Amino acid sequence: MLKQFSLSDLKLINPEGILKSNSLKIDKKKIVSFDKSSLYDISFKDKIYAYPALINVHDHLRGDYLPRVGPKPGNYYINWSLWDNDLKSSPVYQERANISVENCYFLGAYKNLFSGVVTVNDHFPHEFNEPLIPLLPIRVIKEYTLAHECSSFDLKWGDGIEIEHTRAKKRDHPFITHLEEGFDEESQRGIEILEELNCLDEYDVFIHCIGFSEKDIEKTKKAGAAVVWCPASNMFMFNVTCKIRKILERGIEVSIGTDSTHTGSINILEEMRYARSLYRKMYGEDLPARKIFEMVTINPAKAFRMSDRIGSLQEGKFADILLLRPRFEDPYEALVNADMEDIELLLMEGDPIYGSAKYEVLFTERNVDYTEISVRGRRMLVKGDPTGLIQEIREAVGFKKKLDFIPIDD
Ligand SMILES: [Zn+2]
């Protein structure tokens, strides 16, 4: 087992800026320095950019299936519960029911992996995902507490807002909830409900917030809570998103989440581009690529209360690293405009989990269980067996199902 190695002749990019050094030394699971290792070094003579691996702050891994299910044209929802009804009575939901829950989770995990994501939160109660998390090829966080939503008609996940929130404070975990995902009177009381329960503070991570008033934004800022923006899902279901410019102007830390592919983008790469184009459409100005980069790295790391371990390339943090073949000279533009096929290598805790077959030695030396696939004609290696997964899914649904977030050629 290769414990120590380095990656060199790279451009290293952090949310705070471009690093002076162009090497990274990894020992076991962590970045230990920005030097070359004398034991084993991989030099990237081509122009390759290295970023902290991406973090998808919000997904529903068992719901990463296609096509989307949404409102009839021009007939957008008033809250999420109408969508839930439509989903559960849709033909695609029936189709998905033929697939095992375990395989649904693998699909969700590979959706994230093939877009450079190493860390994700699955917005479901622990009893749903805990047995599956250790099997998955990426890190699905276990350290969170939750509510489904903060309204009387929510799905009653977890042990109730107050107990879950108290647990979050005690364990230093995030309290994650959908909030104000709708415009009925009760949905719009999300912040007030949390205030009344004495549960509005910096442990909170609020997903969607499309019903937020300016007063709600003010209270969120004062509490130090984090906001999760899922623009594609919001626009698809409601034809509106949160007051994102105001939220950013107030200095609230925002992360971008994909939501499931039943309503959101196919993956975080597309979600970043969508966020930028929507922002331009809404406000007639650019949301800088560097800002978007923060929303998929350091901001979600802070929201998860994990910024001591993930979110930037730093000594002592996990060696979660995304290497890209850039399409743009500017490293932030290169990331925000990246496609799945631009990924050169993806590491989780120093182990390669996806990358060009050029790095096969690293896969074998780090004892990664991998298979070979072809992605737009390129030989790639990936942890686990997504080709076998797709075969099982096709057998389960009885036809040659294609899913846009799995880039394997066939
Ligand atoms: Zn959601």
XYZ file of C-alpha atoms and ligand atoms in Angstrom:
411
model
C 0.000 0.000 0.000
C 1.361 3.356 -1.056
C 1.008 5.683 1.925
C 2.913 8.729 0.775
C 2.940 10.292 -2.658
C 2.794 13.662 -4.321
C 1.140 15.319 -7.281
C 3.340 17.924 -8.920
C 3.528 20.476 -11.757
C -0.082 21.471 -11.194
C -1.880 24.750 -10.702
C -3.416 24.595 -7.205
C -6.609 26.576 -6.676
C -8.286 27.424 -3.388
C -11.305 29.587 -2.572
C -8.809 32.157 -1.193
C -6.765 32.219 -4.376
C -4.151 30.410 -6.429
C -1.367 28.791 -4.408
C 2.268 29.661 -5.040
C 3.346 26.048 -4.793
C 2.590 23.598 -7.581
C 2.934 20.330 -5.660
C 0.846 18.542 -3.053
C 2.178 15.865 -0.740
C -0.290 13.294 0.552
C 0.330 10.965 3.431
C -2.265 8.298 4.129
C -5.539 10.271 3.957
C -4.365 13.836 4.300
C -2.520 16.639 2.602
C 0.669 17.033 4.620
C 2.568 19.680 2.681
C 2.992 21.476 -0.629
C 6.280 19.729 -1.433
C 7.218 16.833 -3.649
C 7.491 13.388 -2.113
C 10.821 11.647 -2.500
C 9.016 8.286 -2.449
C 6.526 8.549 -5.295
C 5.546 11.500 -7.439
C 3.137 11.970 -10.308
C 4.071 14.927 -12.460
C 1.384 16.570 -14.583
C 3.341 18.023 -17.410
C 0.158 18.824 -19.219
C -1.679 21.863 -18.017
C -3.849 20.478 -15.211
C -5.671 22.424 -12.492
C -6.215 21.021 -8.980
C -9.111 22.083 -6.754
C -10.551 20.862 -3.493
C -13.049 18.151 -4.467
C -16.562 19.529 -4.767
C -19.215 19.327 -2.059
C -22.878 18.927 -2.930
C -24.670 20.326 0.081
C -28.108 19.001 -0.858
C -29.249 15.873 -2.633
C -31.751 13.055 -2.192
C -29.654 10.110 -3.303
C -32.473 7.649 -3.740
C -34.299 10.125 -5.969
C -31.547 10.628 -8.538
C -33.475 9.238 -11.448
C -34.807 10.645 -14.701
C -36.877 12.103 -16.246
C -37.930 15.001 -14.045
C -41.433 15.158 -12.636
C -42.988 18.590 -12.410
C -46.006 20.802 -12.786
C -48.033 21.168 -15.955
C -46.816 24.100 -18.063
C -47.816 27.409 -16.553
C -49.278 25.701 -13.484
C -46.472 25.949 -10.965
C -46.714 24.619 -7.434
C -47.601 26.572 -4.319
C -45.552 24.251 -2.113
C -43.471 21.053 -2.265
C -46.315 18.755 -1.144
C -48.098 19.077 -4.511
C -44.919 17.947 -6.216
C -44.637 15.003 -3.816
C -48.152 13.912 -4.865
C -47.312 14.266 -8.562
C -44.064 12.321 -8.133
C -45.684 9.461 -6.274
C -48.403 9.058 -8.905
C -46.026 9.370 -11.893
C -45.044 6.560 -14.301
C -41.346 7.252 -13.618
C -41.903 6.653 -9.899
C -43.460 3.290 -10.784
C -40.478 2.525 -12.987
C -38.028 3.480 -10.243
C -39.856 1.209 -7.799
C -38.427 -1.786 -9.700
C -34.921 -0.770 -8.664
C -33.603 -1.730 -5.237
C -33.108 1.103 -2.766
C -29.432 0.147 -2.599
C -29.042 0.586 -6.352
C -30.895 3.922 -6.211
C -28.303 5.082 -3.684
C -25.474 3.914 -5.926
C -26.962 5.906 -8.808
C -27.067 8.998 -6.610
C -23.498 8.439 -5.490
C -22.215 8.013 -9.070
C -24.140 11.084 -10.227
C -22.049 13.016 -7.715
C -18.763 11.208 -8.332
C -18.857 11.761 -12.106
C -19.234 15.502 -11.498
C -16.238 15.846 -9.169
C -18.191 15.668 -5.912
C -16.618 13.733 -3.055
C -18.866 14.881 -0.158
C -22.644 15.046 -0.193
C -25.555 15.220 2.216
C -28.470 12.900 1.567
C -31.536 14.696 2.922
C -33.159 11.649 4.479
C -33.323 10.335 8.032
C -30.381 8.281 9.274
C -32.328 5.020 9.404
C -32.790 5.221 5.605
C -29.185 5.776 4.594
C -26.951 4.615 7.440
C -26.647 0.956 6.326
C -25.878 2.034 2.732
C -23.386 4.841 3.320
C -20.365 2.568 3.940
C -20.965 0.803 0.597
C -20.945 3.948 -1.536
C -17.918 5.166 -3.529
C -18.035 8.735 -2.120
C -18.445 10.347 1.306
C -22.067 10.741 2.314
C -22.007 12.585 5.607
C -23.364 10.832 8.663
C -22.889 13.743 11.039
C -26.094 15.751 10.717
C -29.485 16.190 12.318
C -32.564 17.125 10.363
C -36.167 18.026 9.807
C -37.853 17.482 6.473
C -39.440 20.939 6.558
C -40.673 23.182 9.328
C -44.449 22.986 8.849
C -47.285 20.852 10.225
C -47.596 18.952 6.926
C -43.940 17.996 6.620
C -42.865 14.356 6.372
C -42.051 13.982 10.091
C -38.469 12.896 9.566
C -36.186 12.609 12.567
C -37.276 13.138 16.162
C -38.830 16.577 15.773
C -37.278 20.006 15.355
C -36.406 20.689 19.005
C -34.805 17.316 19.756
C -32.888 17.266 16.470
C -31.692 20.836 16.931
C -30.539 20.203 20.513
C -28.662 17.143 19.270
C -26.953 19.247 16.590
C -25.666 21.712 19.204
C -24.512 18.980 21.524
C -22.607 17.113 18.809
C -21.503 20.109 16.760
C -23.391 18.824 13.730
C -25.519 20.853 11.316
C -29.298 20.936 11.665
C -30.448 20.636 8.058
C -33.966 21.358 6.867
C -35.917 22.414 3.820
C -37.348 25.811 4.725
C -40.027 27.945 3.139
C -40.183 25.796 0.011
C -43.472 27.336 -0.982
C -45.840 30.254 -0.679
C -48.801 29.079 1.358
C -49.263 30.852 4.663
C -47.713 28.130 6.768
C -44.664 27.522 4.565
C -43.891 31.207 4.834
C -43.732 30.980 8.623
C -40.612 28.760 8.581
C -38.297 31.241 10.285
C -40.933 32.241 12.837
C -41.578 28.600 13.741
C -37.863 28.080 14.408
C -37.740 31.294 16.427
C -40.686 30.213 18.563
C -39.002 26.881 19.250
C -35.748 28.660 20.111
C -34.047 26.781 17.283
C -32.837 29.624 15.086
C -29.028 29.803 15.222
C -25.707 29.098 13.530
C -26.240 25.311 13.502
C -29.053 25.729 10.979
C -28.736 24.974 7.268
C -31.794 26.150 5.344
C -32.555 24.620 1.965
C -34.511 26.588 -0.671
C -35.841 29.619 1.304
C -37.910 30.709 -1.692
C -40.595 32.168 0.572
C -38.081 34.281 2.530
C -39.053 37.889 3.137
C -36.425 40.560 3.722
C -37.124 40.187 7.428
C -36.421 36.432 7.195
C -33.126 37.199 5.446
C -32.212 39.613 8.231
C -33.020 37.045 10.916
C -31.037 34.354 9.098
C -28.018 36.652 8.930
C -28.311 37.570 12.597
C -28.587 33.899 13.578
C -25.506 32.986 11.509
C -27.436 30.249 9.689
C -26.423 28.992 6.232
C -28.550 29.004 3.088
C -28.632 26.368 0.360
C -29.562 27.495 -3.119
C -31.021 24.932 -5.564
C -31.897 27.218 -8.480
C -32.754 24.605 -11.119
C -35.102 22.699 -8.838
C -36.769 25.909 -7.620
C -37.375 27.253 -11.111
C -38.643 23.910 -12.377
C -41.190 23.514 -9.565
C -42.103 27.095 -8.712
C -40.773 29.302 -11.523
C -39.103 31.397 -8.835
C -36.086 31.079 -6.558
C -34.954 32.782 -3.342
C -33.868 36.441 -3.220
C -30.348 35.312 -3.895
C -28.748 38.698 -4.530
C -30.094 40.125 -1.281
C -29.014 37.003 0.616
C -25.480 37.313 -0.773
C -25.368 41.074 -0.191
C -26.250 40.513 3.472
C -23.174 38.265 3.711
C -25.043 35.030 4.427
C -22.975 32.006 3.448
C -24.636 30.319 0.518
C -23.940 26.866 -0.884
C -25.264 25.420 -4.134
C -27.089 22.103 -3.971
C -28.420 20.016 -6.819
C -31.491 18.558 -5.116
C -32.442 15.255 -6.755
C -32.505 14.934 -10.546
C -36.281 14.458 -10.299
C -36.413 18.288 -10.113
C -32.850 19.687 -10.203
C -29.944 19.702 -12.652
C -28.310 16.440 -13.645
C -25.298 17.284 -11.459
C -23.364 20.022 -9.677
C -21.465 21.076 -12.822
C -24.706 21.855 -14.599
C -26.172 23.416 -11.458
C -23.259 25.889 -11.229
C -23.790 26.997 -14.817
C -27.532 27.221 -14.301
C -27.060 29.325 -11.167
C -24.890 31.763 -13.064
C -27.194 32.106 -16.058
C -30.257 32.496 -13.835
C -28.521 35.185 -11.785
C -27.745 37.077 -14.965
C -31.327 36.733 -16.123
C -32.718 37.894 -12.771
C -30.404 40.820 -12.118
C -28.645 41.593 -15.408
C -25.243 41.122 -13.804
C -22.650 38.401 -13.446
C -22.304 36.121 -10.457
C -18.506 35.725 -10.474
C -17.124 32.236 -11.044
C -14.986 32.541 -7.933
C -18.087 33.159 -5.811
C -19.704 30.061 -7.300
C -16.554 28.068 -6.521
C -16.913 29.021 -2.827
C -20.507 27.779 -2.927
C -19.399 24.234 -3.825
C -16.291 24.033 -1.605
C -15.613 26.100 1.499
C -19.174 27.322 2.147
C -20.739 23.846 2.264
C -17.748 22.649 4.334
C -18.598 25.362 6.875
C -22.335 24.614 6.690
C -21.543 20.970 7.516
C -19.214 22.185 10.320
C -16.453 20.224 8.595
C -14.201 23.051 7.374
C -11.352 21.688 9.528
C -11.349 18.607 7.261
C -12.684 19.530 3.807
C -13.397 22.486 1.496
C -9.888 23.666 0.572
C -6.405 22.382 -0.245
C -4.713 22.756 3.092
C -2.210 20.898 5.232
C -4.021 18.660 7.689
C -7.194 18.428 5.630
C -8.344 15.324 3.775
C -6.725 14.820 0.388
C -10.042 15.285 -1.430
C -8.794 16.665 -4.726
C -10.333 17.318 -8.140
C -7.982 17.542 -11.114
C -9.363 19.114 -14.270
C -8.227 19.629 -17.841
C -9.090 23.311 -18.108
C -11.066 24.857 -20.954
C -10.280 28.348 -19.669
C -7.045 29.966 -18.519
C -8.823 31.505 -15.515
C -9.068 28.650 -12.993
C -12.458 29.718 -11.621
C -13.941 29.965 -15.109
C -12.380 26.582 -15.894
C -14.222 25.007 -12.978
C -17.575 26.659 -13.525
C -17.484 25.768 -17.228
C -16.239 22.199 -16.757
C -17.996 19.157 -18.158
C -17.889 15.615 -16.865
C -15.379 14.688 -19.568
C -12.877 17.300 -18.307
C -12.153 15.404 -15.087
C -8.609 14.056 -15.098
C -8.508 12.560 -11.618
C -10.603 12.630 -8.445
C -9.196 11.696 -5.036
C -11.023 11.007 -1.796
C -8.817 10.851 1.302
C -5.863 10.294 -0.999
C -7.456 7.369 -2.835
C -8.211 7.765 -6.538
C -11.942 7.114 -7.065
C -12.185 8.237 -10.697
C -9.667 9.213 -13.327
C -7.793 8.569 -16.523
C -6.387 5.061 -16.981
C -2.956 6.772 -17.097
C -2.999 6.673 -13.305
C -3.706 2.971 -12.970
C -0.640 2.452 -10.769
C -2.086 4.857 -8.203
C -5.362 2.901 -8.162
C -3.558 -0.403 -7.601
C -0.975 0.964 -5.161
C -3.720 2.507 -3.021
C -5.711 -0.777 -3.111
C -8.779 0.780 -4.743
C -11.322 -1.696 -6.083
C -11.895 -0.291 -9.565
C -13.256 -1.074 -13.024
C -12.423 0.369 -16.417
C -14.977 2.375 -18.375
C -15.000 4.488 -21.513
C -16.126 8.112 -21.205
C -16.502 9.881 -24.572
C -13.902 7.557 -25.974
C -11.400 8.005 -23.132
C -10.232 5.094 -21.009
C -11.137 5.888 -17.415
C -10.970 3.994 -14.131
C -13.603 4.266 -11.454
C -14.053 2.926 -7.954
C -16.646 0.146 -7.880
C -18.602 -1.054 -10.885
C -21.032 1.491 -12.336
C -21.287 -0.521 -15.584
C -22.594 -3.480 -13.594
C -24.943 -1.107 -11.770
C -26.439 0.158 -15.035
C -26.871 -3.424 -16.244
C -28.772 -4.296 -13.072
C -30.963 -1.235 -13.498
C -31.736 -2.125 -17.097
C -32.675 -5.635 -16.056
C -34.880 -4.281 -13.272
C -36.808 -1.824 -15.477
C -36.856 -4.105 -18.535
C -35.384 -1.741 -21.122
C -32.148 0.048 -22.020
C -32.485 2.927 -19.548
C -30.178 5.895 -20.097
C -29.332 8.381 -17.363
C -27.628 11.609 -18.425
C -25.524 11.869 -15.275
C -23.737 8.564 -15.995
C -21.267 9.417 -18.772
C -20.233 5.850 -19.638
C -20.194 5.141 -23.407
C -22.354 2.245 -24.575
Zn -34.582 18.694 -1.293
